Amino acid sequence: MFTIGCHLSSAKGYLAMAKTAQQIGANTFQFFTRNPRGGSMKALDLEDIRAMRAFCKEHHFGKLLAHAPYTMNPCAADDNIRAFAQKVLQEDLERLSHLPEAMYNFHPGSHVKQGADVGIVKIADLLNQVLQPETKTEILLETMAGKGTEVGRNFEELRQIIDRVELSDKIGVCMDTCHVFDGGYNIVECLDDVLREFDDVIGLERLKAVHLNDSKNKMGSHKDRHACLDEGEIGIQALSAIINHPKFADIPFYLETPNELEGYAKEIAWLQSLRK
Ligand code: FE
Ligand code: FE
Ligand code: ZN
């Protein structure tokens, strides 16, 4: 099954998102667990979640993807910021226990001036404090562009985090095509080599989701500016090769291109026409 969706606003609730996704031709979607730039969140509406799950089941949706807020920094130097990250992670996972079809994606964080080594230890420590043997949600580390002091700028850094997590069977990776390209991986000309490297360093069995984006900047820019499909440096040919690569056959794709709903609908239809 080709599972394709995009990032949607959660302002109108869960069922509304699923219906919007279906209207634009998607069979999954990504959403923020709460205000992406703040910490606040609405009370959990279990009835809305129940209705959404029934709708998704009826329409054969693939796995959903919940995205943590950008303000969460699990490797901050400031203890208050890290305590906030722990609270967010704990609360989000508690909420997602009611939504087992959703995976949870987060940015590993920015080490600021502490160094990546310190950042990696802090991220893993936080996960070790929050993860419980009974945690059902799949937790995904996102591959980052390496903007500023972002941790997760290459596959090795993600591997080092995973190695330090005790319950690491719960940890997967979400590959963002804009970010890996921006991070210096040549997914345009050498996709097979990049996937081999991912497999050697992390293991392809950890790859659970793809954020499908074009990039405004050239390979290795470390700037993290998403572009619409074929309006960036990656181009539709390379993105088409990704959605058709046998290693991605069962991986869900989520667009995070700078679009309104109409643009997303067009991109989804385009990708469906390209998927062989
Ligand atoms: Fe992200
Ligand atoms: Fe992303
Ligand atoms: Zn990004």
mmCIF file of C-alpha atoms and ligand atoms in Angstrom:
data_model
loop_
_atom_site.group_PDB
_atom_site.id
_atom_site.type_symbol
_atom_site.label_atom_id
_atom_site.label_comp_id
_atom_site.label_asym_id
_atom_site.label_seq_id
_atom_site.Cartn_x
_atom_site.Cartn_y
_atom_site.Cartn_z
ATOM 1 C CA MET A 1 0.000 0.000 0.000
ATOM 2 C CA PHE A 2 1.200 3.507 -0.816
ATOM 3 C CA THR A 3 0.709 5.488 2.366
ATOM 4 C CA ILE A 4 0.866 9.187 1.671
ATOM 5 C CA GLY A 5 -0.324 12.201 3.625
ATOM 6 C CA CYS A 6 0.751 15.606 4.804
ATOM 7 C CA HIS A 7 1.006 17.727 7.884
ATOM 8 C CA LEU A 8 -2.411 19.024 8.990
ATOM 9 C CA SER A 9 -3.593 21.519 11.563
ATOM 10 C CA SER A 10 -5.123 19.937 14.648
ATOM 11 C CA ALA A 11 -7.155 23.078 15.463
ATOM 12 C CA LYS A 12 -10.500 21.411 14.712
ATOM 13 C CA GLY A 13 -9.771 18.110 16.363
ATOM 14 C CA TYR A 14 -8.849 14.594 15.336
ATOM 15 C CA LEU A 15 -11.872 13.520 13.297
ATOM 16 C CA ALA A 16 -11.735 16.785 11.337
ATOM 17 C CA MET A 17 -8.096 16.084 10.418
ATOM 18 C CA ALA A 18 -8.887 12.582 9.183
ATOM 19 C CA LYS A 19 -11.779 13.888 7.075
ATOM 20 C CA THR A 20 -9.594 16.636 5.632
ATOM 21 C CA ALA A 21 -6.915 14.073 4.816
ATOM 22 C CA GLN A 22 -9.416 11.919 2.969
ATOM 23 C CA GLN A 23 -10.761 14.932 1.040
ATOM 24 C CA ILE A 24 -7.299 15.757 -0.278
ATOM 25 C CA GLY A 25 -6.632 12.170 -1.337
ATOM 26 C CA ALA A 26 -4.406 11.205 1.589
ATOM 27 C CA ASN A 27 -4.545 7.986 3.565
ATOM 28 C CA THR A 28 -2.558 9.221 6.553
ATOM 29 C CA PHE A 29 -1.517 12.529 8.090
ATOM 30 C CA GLN A 30 0.876 14.134 10.523
ATOM 31 C CA PHE A 31 -0.189 16.493 13.302
ATOM 32 C CA PHE A 32 1.352 18.395 16.198
ATOM 33 C CA THR A 33 0.568 17.004 19.621
ATOM 34 C CA ARG A 34 0.189 20.580 20.856
ATOM 35 C CA ASN A 35 1.032 24.158 19.906
ATOM 36 C CA PRO A 36 4.347 23.701 18.028
ATOM 37 C CA ARG A 37 5.867 26.908 19.410
ATOM 38 C CA GLY A 38 4.502 26.660 22.908
ATOM 39 C CA GLY A 39 3.566 23.989 25.365
ATOM 40 C CA SER A 40 -0.170 24.371 25.750
ATOM 41 C CA MET A 41 -2.580 21.696 24.654
ATOM 42 C CA LYS A 42 -6.293 21.151 24.652
ATOM 43 C CA ALA A 43 -7.991 18.670 26.945
ATOM 44 C CA LEU A 44 -8.000 15.192 25.478
ATOM 45 C CA ASP A 45 -11.309 14.424 23.751
ATOM 46 C CA LEU A 46 -11.543 10.648 23.832
ATOM 47 C CA GLU A 47 -14.811 10.634 21.904
ATOM 48 C CA ASP A 48 -13.157 12.598 19.062
ATOM 49 C CA ILE A 49 -10.237 10.151 19.074
ATOM 50 C CA ARG A 50 -12.607 7.195 18.988
ATOM 51 C CA ALA A 51 -14.496 8.684 16.018
ATOM 52 C CA MET A 52 -11.239 9.445 14.201
ATOM 53 C CA ARG A 53 -9.886 5.936 14.725
ATOM 54 C CA ALA A 54 -13.112 4.450 13.342
ATOM 55 C CA PHE A 55 -12.944 6.783 10.327
ATOM 56 C CA CYS A 56 -9.308 5.896 9.612
ATOM 57 C CA LYS A 57 -10.055 2.199 9.891
ATOM 58 C CA GLU A 58 -13.048 2.458 7.567
ATOM 59 C CA HIS A 59 -10.968 4.317 4.973
ATOM 60 C CA HIS A 60 -7.917 2.039 5.326
ATOM 61 C CA PHE A 61 -5.538 4.711 6.556
ATOM 62 C CA GLY A 62 -1.938 3.817 7.263
ATOM 63 C CA LYS A 63 -0.073 4.747 10.431
ATOM 64 C CA LEU A 64 -0.450 8.322 11.634
ATOM 65 C CA LEU A 65 2.437 10.474 12.766
ATOM 66 C CA ALA A 66 2.318 12.726 15.811
ATOM 67 C CA HIS A 67 5.011 15.418 15.881
ATOM 68 C CA ALA A 68 6.371 16.856 19.127
ATOM 69 C CA PRO A 69 6.532 20.661 19.500
ATOM 70 C CA TYR A 70 9.684 22.406 18.240
ATOM 71 C CA THR A 71 10.134 24.062 21.616
ATOM 72 C CA MET A 72 10.967 20.752 23.216
ATOM 73 C CA ASN A 73 14.742 20.498 23.633
ATOM 74 C CA PRO A 74 15.733 17.232 25.307
ATOM 75 C CA CYS A 75 19.425 18.212 25.398
ATOM 76 C CA ALA A 76 19.181 21.802 26.627
ATOM 77 C CA ALA A 77 21.846 22.997 29.050
ATOM 78 C CA ASP A 78 19.195 24.651 31.222
ATOM 79 C CA ASP A 79 17.635 22.144 33.632
ATOM 80 C CA ASN A 80 14.245 23.876 33.471
ATOM 81 C CA ILE A 81 14.106 23.478 29.696
ATOM 82 C CA ARG A 82 15.009 19.825 30.002
ATOM 83 C CA ALA A 83 12.412 19.317 32.720
ATOM 84 C CA PHE A 84 9.865 20.854 30.352
ATOM 85 C CA ALA A 85 10.963 18.466 27.586
ATOM 86 C CA GLN A 86 10.516 15.538 29.928
ATOM 87 C CA LYS A 87 7.031 16.719 30.877
ATOM 88 C CA VAL A 88 6.050 17.161 27.223
ATOM 89 C CA LEU A 89 7.377 13.733 26.294
ATOM 90 C CA GLN A 90 5.619 12.068 29.206
ATOM 91 C CA GLU A 91 2.290 13.813 28.590
ATOM 92 C CA ASP A 92 2.395 13.223 24.841
ATOM 93 C CA LEU A 93 3.099 9.526 25.267
ATOM 94 C CA GLU A 94 0.298 9.262 27.806
ATOM 95 C CA ARG A 95 -2.076 10.846 25.271
ATOM 96 C CA LEU A 96 -0.839 8.676 22.437
ATOM 97 C CA SER A 97 -1.533 5.568 24.498
ATOM 98 C CA HIS A 98 -5.143 6.249 23.430
ATOM 99 C CA LEU A 99 -4.082 6.371 19.785
ATOM 100 C CA PRO A 100 -1.989 3.272 19.080
ATOM 101 C CA GLU A 101 -2.064 3.873 15.296
ATOM 102 C CA ALA A 102 0.141 6.927 15.712
ATOM 103 C CA MET A 103 3.921 6.978 15.898
ATOM 104 C CA TYR A 104 5.626 9.846 17.722
ATOM 105 C CA ASN A 105 8.336 11.871 15.997
ATOM 106 C CA PHE A 106 10.620 14.364 17.674
ATOM 107 C CA HIS A 107 13.696 16.457 16.930
ATOM 108 C CA PRO A 108 16.563 15.206 19.089
ATOM 109 C CA GLY A 109 17.349 18.779 20.103
ATOM 110 C CA SER A 110 20.082 21.413 19.988
ATOM 111 C CA HIS A 111 23.109 21.079 22.222
ATOM 112 C CA VAL A 112 23.796 24.841 22.017
ATOM 113 C CA LYS A 113 27.414 25.076 23.236
ATOM 114 C CA GLN A 114 27.696 21.826 25.125
ATOM 115 C CA GLY A 115 28.881 19.720 22.173
ATOM 116 C CA ALA A 116 27.100 16.885 20.394
ATOM 117 C CA ASP A 117 28.558 14.251 22.755
ATOM 118 C CA VAL A 118 26.943 15.869 25.776
ATOM 119 C CA GLY A 119 23.720 16.396 23.826
ATOM 120 C CA ILE A 120 23.549 12.734 22.843
ATOM 121 C CA VAL A 121 23.934 11.578 26.446
ATOM 122 C CA LYS A 122 21.224 13.988 27.619
ATOM 123 C CA ILE A 123 18.735 12.930 24.950
ATOM 124 C CA ALA A 124 19.227 9.252 25.751
ATOM 125 C CA ASP A 125 18.969 9.930 29.502
ATOM 126 C CA LEU A 126 15.648 11.680 28.997
ATOM 127 C CA LEU A 127 14.313 8.776 26.936
ATOM 128 C CA ASN A 128 15.484 6.355 29.614
ATOM 129 C CA GLN A 129 13.566 8.305 32.233
ATOM 130 C CA VAL A 130 10.354 8.459 30.226
ATOM 131 C CA LEU A 131 10.165 5.129 28.388
ATOM 132 C CA GLN A 132 8.477 2.296 30.241
ATOM 133 C CA PRO A 133 8.340 -1.387 29.277
ATOM 134 C CA GLU A 134 4.595 -0.891 28.686
ATOM 135 C CA THR A 135 5.065 2.082 26.321
ATOM 136 C CA LYS A 136 3.347 0.994 23.105
ATOM 137 C CA THR A 137 4.006 4.033 20.921
ATOM 138 C CA GLU A 138 6.822 3.805 18.392
ATOM 139 C CA ILE A 139 9.129 6.758 19.025
ATOM 140 C CA LEU A 140 10.991 8.211 16.076
ATOM 141 C CA LEU A 141 14.101 10.363 16.049
ATOM 142 C CA GLU A 142 14.042 12.697 13.060
ATOM 143 C CA THR A 143 17.136 13.051 10.864
ATOM 144 C CA MET A 144 18.108 16.730 11.141
ATOM 145 C CA ALA A 145 19.645 19.232 8.717
ATOM 146 C CA GLY A 146 22.414 20.187 11.146
ATOM 147 C CA LYS A 147 21.257 23.781 11.409
ATOM 148 C CA GLY A 148 23.032 25.529 14.272
ATOM 149 C CA THR A 149 23.837 22.937 16.916
ATOM 150 C CA GLU A 150 21.162 20.383 16.061
ATOM 151 C CA VAL A 151 21.914 16.855 17.201
ATOM 152 C CA GLY A 152 21.019 14.162 14.669
ATOM 153 C CA ARG A 153 22.850 15.871 11.804
ATOM 154 C CA ASN A 154 24.145 12.531 10.597
ATOM 155 C CA PHE A 155 23.252 8.863 10.960
ATOM 156 C CA GLU A 156 26.083 8.288 13.462
ATOM 157 C CA GLU A 157 24.625 10.740 15.979
ATOM 158 C CA LEU A 158 21.248 9.024 15.833
ATOM 159 C CA ARG A 159 22.945 5.655 16.261
ATOM 160 C CA GLN A 160 24.749 6.919 19.359
ATOM 161 C CA ILE A 161 21.468 8.046 20.915
ATOM 162 C CA ILE A 162 19.798 4.709 20.157
ATOM 163 C CA ASP A 163 22.756 2.782 21.608
ATOM 164 C CA ARG A 164 22.282 4.513 24.941
ATOM 165 C CA VAL A 165 18.549 3.892 25.210
ATOM 166 C CA GLU A 166 17.745 0.883 27.370
ATOM 167 C CA LEU A 167 14.382 0.139 25.712
ATOM 168 C CA SER A 168 15.794 0.818 22.265
ATOM 169 C CA ASP A 169 13.393 -1.621 20.586
ATOM 170 C CA LYS A 170 10.849 1.214 20.868
ATOM 171 C CA ILE A 171 13.019 3.668 18.929
ATOM 172 C CA GLY A 172 12.850 4.182 15.185
ATOM 173 C CA VAL A 173 13.909 6.888 12.754
ATOM 174 C CA CYS A 174 11.981 9.285 10.532
ATOM 175 C CA MET A 175 14.026 10.297 7.501
ATOM 176 C CA ASP A 176 13.321 13.836 6.326
ATOM 177 C CA THR A 177 14.442 14.129 2.689
ATOM 178 C CA CYS A 178 15.071 17.879 2.959
ATOM 179 C CA HIS A 179 17.084 17.407 6.136
ATOM 180 C CA VAL A 180 19.289 14.524 4.967
ATOM 181 C CA PHE A 181 20.039 16.339 1.699
ATOM 182 C CA ASP A 182 20.750 19.504 3.650
ATOM 183 C CA GLY A 183 22.904 17.419 5.963
ATOM 184 C CA GLY A 184 25.094 16.387 3.018
ATOM 185 C CA TYR A 185 23.656 13.026 1.928
ATOM 186 C CA ASN A 186 23.356 12.816 -1.840
ATOM 187 C CA ILE A 187 19.891 11.301 -2.198
ATOM 188 C CA VAL A 188 19.660 12.784 -5.698
ATOM 189 C CA GLU A 189 22.544 10.973 -7.376
ATOM 190 C CA CYS A 190 23.424 8.210 -4.919
ATOM 191 C CA LEU A 191 20.238 7.094 -3.189
ATOM 192 C CA ASP A 192 21.380 3.481 -2.950
ATOM 193 C CA ASP A 193 24.642 4.504 -1.298
ATOM 194 C CA VAL A 194 22.805 6.671 1.223
ATOM 195 C CA LEU A 195 20.433 3.825 2.074
ATOM 196 C CA ARG A 196 23.360 1.432 2.410
ATOM 197 C CA GLU A 197 25.015 3.871 4.773
ATOM 198 C CA PHE A 198 21.787 4.210 6.759
ATOM 199 C CA ASP A 199 21.605 0.438 6.956
ATOM 200 C CA ASP A 200 25.254 0.088 8.042
ATOM 201 C CA VAL A 201 25.073 2.795 10.684
ATOM 202 C CA ILE A 202 21.514 2.605 12.016
ATOM 203 C CA GLY A 203 19.869 -0.395 10.353
ATOM 204 C CA LEU A 204 17.045 -0.050 7.840
ATOM 205 C CA GLU A 205 14.715 -1.943 10.185
ATOM 206 C CA ARG A 206 14.651 1.258 12.270
ATOM 207 C CA LEU A 207 13.347 3.348 9.377
ATOM 208 C CA LYS A 208 9.637 3.852 10.078
ATOM 209 C CA ALA A 209 8.611 7.044 8.267
ATOM 210 C CA VAL A 210 9.711 9.549 5.643
ATOM 211 C CA HIS A 211 9.083 13.285 5.629
ATOM 212 C CA LEU A 212 8.926 13.943 1.897
ATOM 213 C CA ASN A 213 10.110 17.471 1.117
ATOM 214 C CA ASP A 214 12.120 19.266 -1.508
ATOM 215 C CA SER A 215 14.871 21.612 -0.291
ATOM 216 C CA LYS A 216 15.327 25.312 -1.072
ATOM 217 C CA ASN A 217 19.074 24.962 -0.575
ATOM 218 C CA LYS A 218 21.892 22.938 -2.086
ATOM 219 C CA MET A 219 23.133 19.671 -0.644
ATOM 220 C CA GLY A 220 25.056 20.159 2.607
ATOM 221 C CA SER A 221 23.734 23.677 3.310
ATOM 222 C CA HIS A 222 22.513 22.867 6.849
ATOM 223 C CA LYS A 223 19.745 25.461 6.537
ATOM 224 C CA ASP A 224 16.508 23.457 6.771
ATOM 225 C CA ARG A 225 14.249 25.279 4.328
ATOM 226 C CA HIS A 226 11.578 23.040 2.849
ATOM 227 C CA ALA A 227 10.384 23.555 -0.730
ATOM 228 C CA CYS A 228 7.368 22.265 -2.637
ATOM 229 C CA LEU A 229 7.938 19.174 -4.765
ATOM 230 C CA ASP A 230 10.166 19.954 -7.749
ATOM 231 C CA GLU A 231 10.610 23.572 -6.650
ATOM 232 C CA GLY A 232 13.861 22.849 -4.860
ATOM 233 C CA GLU A 233 17.283 21.300 -5.304
ATOM 234 C CA ILE A 234 16.152 17.686 -4.882
ATOM 235 C CA GLY A 235 13.635 17.637 -7.719
ATOM 236 C CA ILE A 236 10.753 15.361 -8.590
ATOM 237 C CA GLN A 237 12.885 12.712 -10.290
ATOM 238 C CA ALA A 238 14.806 11.992 -7.108
ATOM 239 C CA LEU A 239 11.659 12.157 -4.969
ATOM 240 C CA SER A 240 9.935 9.762 -7.364
ATOM 241 C CA ALA A 241 12.892 7.376 -7.071
ATOM 242 C CA ILE A 242 12.479 7.510 -3.288
ATOM 243 C CA ILE A 243 8.758 6.676 -3.222
ATOM 244 C CA ASN A 244 9.406 3.853 -5.691
ATOM 245 C CA HIS A 245 12.510 2.401 -4.050
ATOM 246 C CA PRO A 246 11.902 -1.176 -2.876
ATOM 247 C CA LYS A 247 13.368 -0.337 0.550
ATOM 248 C CA PHE A 248 10.594 2.238 0.996
ATOM 249 C CA ALA A 249 7.786 -0.039 -0.195
ATOM 250 C CA ASP A 250 6.035 -0.205 3.179
ATOM 251 C CA ILE A 251 7.144 3.129 4.633
ATOM 252 C CA PRO A 252 4.548 5.898 5.066
ATOM 253 C CA PHE A 253 5.321 9.304 3.536
ATOM 254 C CA TYR A 254 4.316 12.663 5.014
ATOM 255 C CA LEU A 255 4.614 15.921 3.092
ATOM 256 C CA GLU A 256 5.821 18.976 4.998
ATOM 257 C CA THR A 257 6.025 21.182 1.944
ATOM 258 C CA PRO A 258 5.043 24.861 2.226
ATOM 259 C CA ASN A 259 1.472 24.379 1.024
ATOM 260 C CA GLU A 260 -2.144 25.053 1.821
ATOM 261 C CA LEU A 261 -4.614 22.173 1.427
ATOM 262 C CA GLU A 262 -5.052 22.724 -2.299
ATOM 263 C CA GLY A 263 -1.312 22.457 -2.895
ATOM 264 C CA TYR A 264 -1.103 19.330 -0.766
ATOM 265 C CA ALA A 265 -3.953 17.739 -2.743
ATOM 266 C CA LYS A 266 -2.059 18.404 -5.990
ATOM 267 C CA GLU A 267 1.207 17.009 -4.649
ATOM 268 C CA ILE A 268 -0.494 13.891 -3.302
ATOM 269 C CA ALA A 269 -2.209 13.261 -6.647
ATOM 270 C CA TRP A 270 1.109 13.811 -8.422
ATOM 271 C CA LEU A 271 2.931 11.331 -6.191
ATOM 272 C CA GLN A 272 0.164 8.774 -6.650
ATOM 273 C CA SER A 273 0.568 9.080 -10.412
ATOM 274 C CA LEU A 274 4.331 8.566 -10.033
ATOM 275 C CA ARG A 275 4.164 5.579 -7.720
ATOM 276 C CA LYS A 276 4.588 2.445 -9.794
HETATM 277 FE FE FE B 1 10.213 17.754 12.144
HETATM 278 FE FE FE B 2 10.547 16.912 8.990
HETATM 279 ZN ZN ZN B 3 12.629 20.826 8.487
#
